[in-house]
Amino acid sequence: MAQSKALLVLENFIGGKFIPCSSYIDSYNPSTGDVYCKVPDSGKEEVEAAVKAAKDAFPVWSSKSPLERSQILNKLADLIEYDLEAFAQAESKDQGKTITFARTVDIPRAAYNFRFFASSILHHVTESTEMATMGCVHYTSRAPVGVAGLISPWNLPLYLLTWKIAPAIACGNTVVAKPSEMTSVTAWMMCKLLEKAGKSWVPHGVVNIVFGTGAKAGEALVCHPDVPLISFTGSTLTAQRITEKSAPHCKRLSLELGGKNPAIIFDDADLSQCIPTTLRSSFANQGEICLCTSRIFVQRAIYSEFLKRFVAEAKKWKTGNPSDPTVDVGALISKEHLEKVRNYVKKAQAEGARVLCGEGVDALDLPPGNQKGYFMLPTVIAEVKDESCCMQEEIFGPVTCVVAFDTEEEVIKRANGVKYGLAATVWSSNVGRVHRVAHRLQSGLVWTNCWLVRDLNLPFGGMKASGIGREGAKDSYEFFTEVKTITIKH
Ligand code: NAD
């Protein structure tokens, strides 16, 4: 670890070695507004070195048995779990999220990603058919693709990075990963663990991490001719650019993008379950989760009651210093993002919507050390028109809109009336209705009477502008391997 006086200085991790960069980007602590870390500003040269290291490591790594790779992934899970508290503290400081969220969601899941793919890689079966009349048997074989380029966002930094690294290396690929320039610290800490685990556990060059911006380091990776596949999680706008840039190379792409997720609450919903869960689905991680609810449709008979109870509970969410374990809402990622989110609230007001709590309505009371941090109260807006930008665009902050509906048919149409299709929740005690509605929603994931309950075995991903491809045990295996059909005539 290179460290100047007070600042943490990160280095790229290439071929098993930490390598300083010639220039650096400032990284801020969102809860204080101070620069506290320097992140390498990598470009073509660094990406070139990382891809070479990954290419060199590929023959040995790809020829290891699934069991050998599985043992290594389990070892990585052990190492992260052992240092869970240090990782949680770092993630909270770097991203602005609460220490409680980092301790209970981000870091446990990062470790579990390795553990999950360590197990699932042992259980895949390939296909086989017999064509007796031709005297032939056909079967499929799957092989790793090569060097995987992995690009991740800032909202769930280590959680989403390991969700890509784990399946990629479990399948026998080697990787060059680029985390978000705004949240690079826990990825760098993971490289420290790889170094500590030693070459016999994770051979040099299997995991390479290049830090830097999307425009320089990200694009260099996307355009590199020796990187045949890119797994990207981030915004729809960036995905369009990646698609264009990678097109001349015919790369395989997995794109996990934004959402504008509806919650549909029928008048027979159990509000004692629905209200606390919908508060979490709206405001968890400051609303900075692609799966967060931002459009709440409530059937008219219970609209007033729901709104009253929902707003009263939202006001109880405590916003403040993320390292305080009693705090529910931490800081947003950056000053610019905070401004963007606040602007959505202003636009809604200008259009005649009512802000019932939060931004501009309630006082934000911050501790002295956090006055310059990027904080915002959970904000509930009512009477927003469906065509308003607040109901159409991804806000990605602690802002949710509540509107009334009358019929099932109407609400399905309105819920589907956006360009995104990532996640939806449906609340009703009528089993027939939840199935019916779930089938008709244009959404890669539908949760009924719950939110964010995930079985990693099953496909994860979005429809429409929310993405291309799916991730999960079988889906990630298929994405990170190349399939071949072999025919044997006897
Ligand atoms: P972003 O698209 O700005 O950046 C994501 C990553 O892409 C970063 O590492 C960034 O440096 C890199 N990047 C930017 N421009 C690039 C380029 N031209 N070429 C290559 N890489 C480039 O997204 P963000 O602001 O970091 O993250 C928030 C977005 O991510 C939201 O839209 C959110 O919904 C989405 N998201 C989706 C999922 C999902 O699973 N569907 C999960 C989390 C976040």
Coordinates of C-alpha atoms and ligand atoms in Angstrom, one line a residue, residues 151-155 160 178-181 213-215 218-219 222 232-235 238 241-242 256-259 290 394 396 422 460, ligand 1:
I151 CA -17.1 -3.2 -15.6
S152 CA -19.1 -2.4 -12.5
P153 CA -20.9 0.6 -11.0
W154 CA -20.6 2.5 -7.7
N155 CA -23.8 1.6 -5.9
L160 CA -21.5 -6.4 -8.0
K178 CA -12.6 -2.0 -13.8
P179 CA -14.6 -0.9 -10.8
S180 CA -16.3 2.5 -10.7
E181 CA -13.7 5.3 -10.3
T213 CA -12.6 6.4 -15.5
G214 CA -15.1 4.8 -17.9
A215 CA -14.1 7.1 -20.8
G218 CA -13.4 1.4 -19.4
E219 CA -13.3 2.2 -23.2
V222 CA -14.2 -2.5 -24.3
F232 CA -21.2 -4.6 -17.7
T233 CA -23.5 -3.3 -14.9
G234 CA -24.3 0.4 -15.0
S235 CA -26.5 2.9 -16.8
T238 CA -23.2 3.8 -21.0
R241 CA -21.8 3.5 -25.9
I242 CA -20.3 0.1 -25.0
E256 CA -27.4 -5.1 -16.5
L257 CA -28.9 -1.6 -16.6
G258 CA -31.2 0.8 -14.9
G259 CA -34.8 0.5 -13.8
C290 CA -31.2 -0.7 -9.5
E394 CA -34.4 6.6 -13.3
F396 CA -31.5 6.6 -8.4
L422 CA -36.1 -4.5 -14.5
F460 CA -31.4 -12.0 -12.9
Ligands
NAD1 P1 -22.3 4.3 -15.3 O1 -22.9 3.7 -16.5 O2 -22.0 5.7 -15.2 O3 -20.9 3.6 -14.9 C1 -20.8 2.2 -14.7 C2 -19.4 1.7 -15.0 O4 -19.1 1.9 -16.4 C3 -18.3 2.5 -14.2 O5 -17.3 1.6 -13.9 C4 -17.9 3.5 -15.3 O6 -16.6 4.0 -15.1 C5 -17.9 2.7 -16.5 N1 -18.1 3.5 -17.8 C6 -18.6 4.7 -17.9 N2 -18.5 5.1 -19.2 C7 -17.9 4.0 -19.9 C8 -17.5 3.8 -21.2 N3 -17.7 4.7 -22.2 N4 -16.9 2.6 -21.6 C9 -16.7 1.7 -20.6 N5 -17.0 1.9 -19.3 C10 -17.6 3.0 -19.0 O7 -23.3 3.8 -14.1 P2 -23.1 4.3 -12.5 O8 -23.6 5.7 -12.4 O9 -21.8 3.9 -12.0 O10 -24.2 3.3 -11.9 C11 -25.6 3.6 -11.8 C12 -26.3 2.8 -12.8 O11 -26.1 1.4 -12.7 C13 -27.8 3.0 -12.6 O12 -28.4 3.2 -13.9 C14 -28.3 1.7 -12.1 O13 -29.6 1.3 -12.3 C15 -27.4 0.7 -12.8 N6 -27.3 -0.5 -12.1 C16 -27.8 -1.6 -12.6 C17 -27.8 -2.9 -11.9 C18 -28.4 -4.1 -12.5 O14 -28.1 -5.2 -12.1 N7 -29.3 -4.0 -13.5 C19 -27.2 -2.9 -10.7 C20 -26.6 -1.8 -10.2 C21 -26.6 -0.6 -10.9

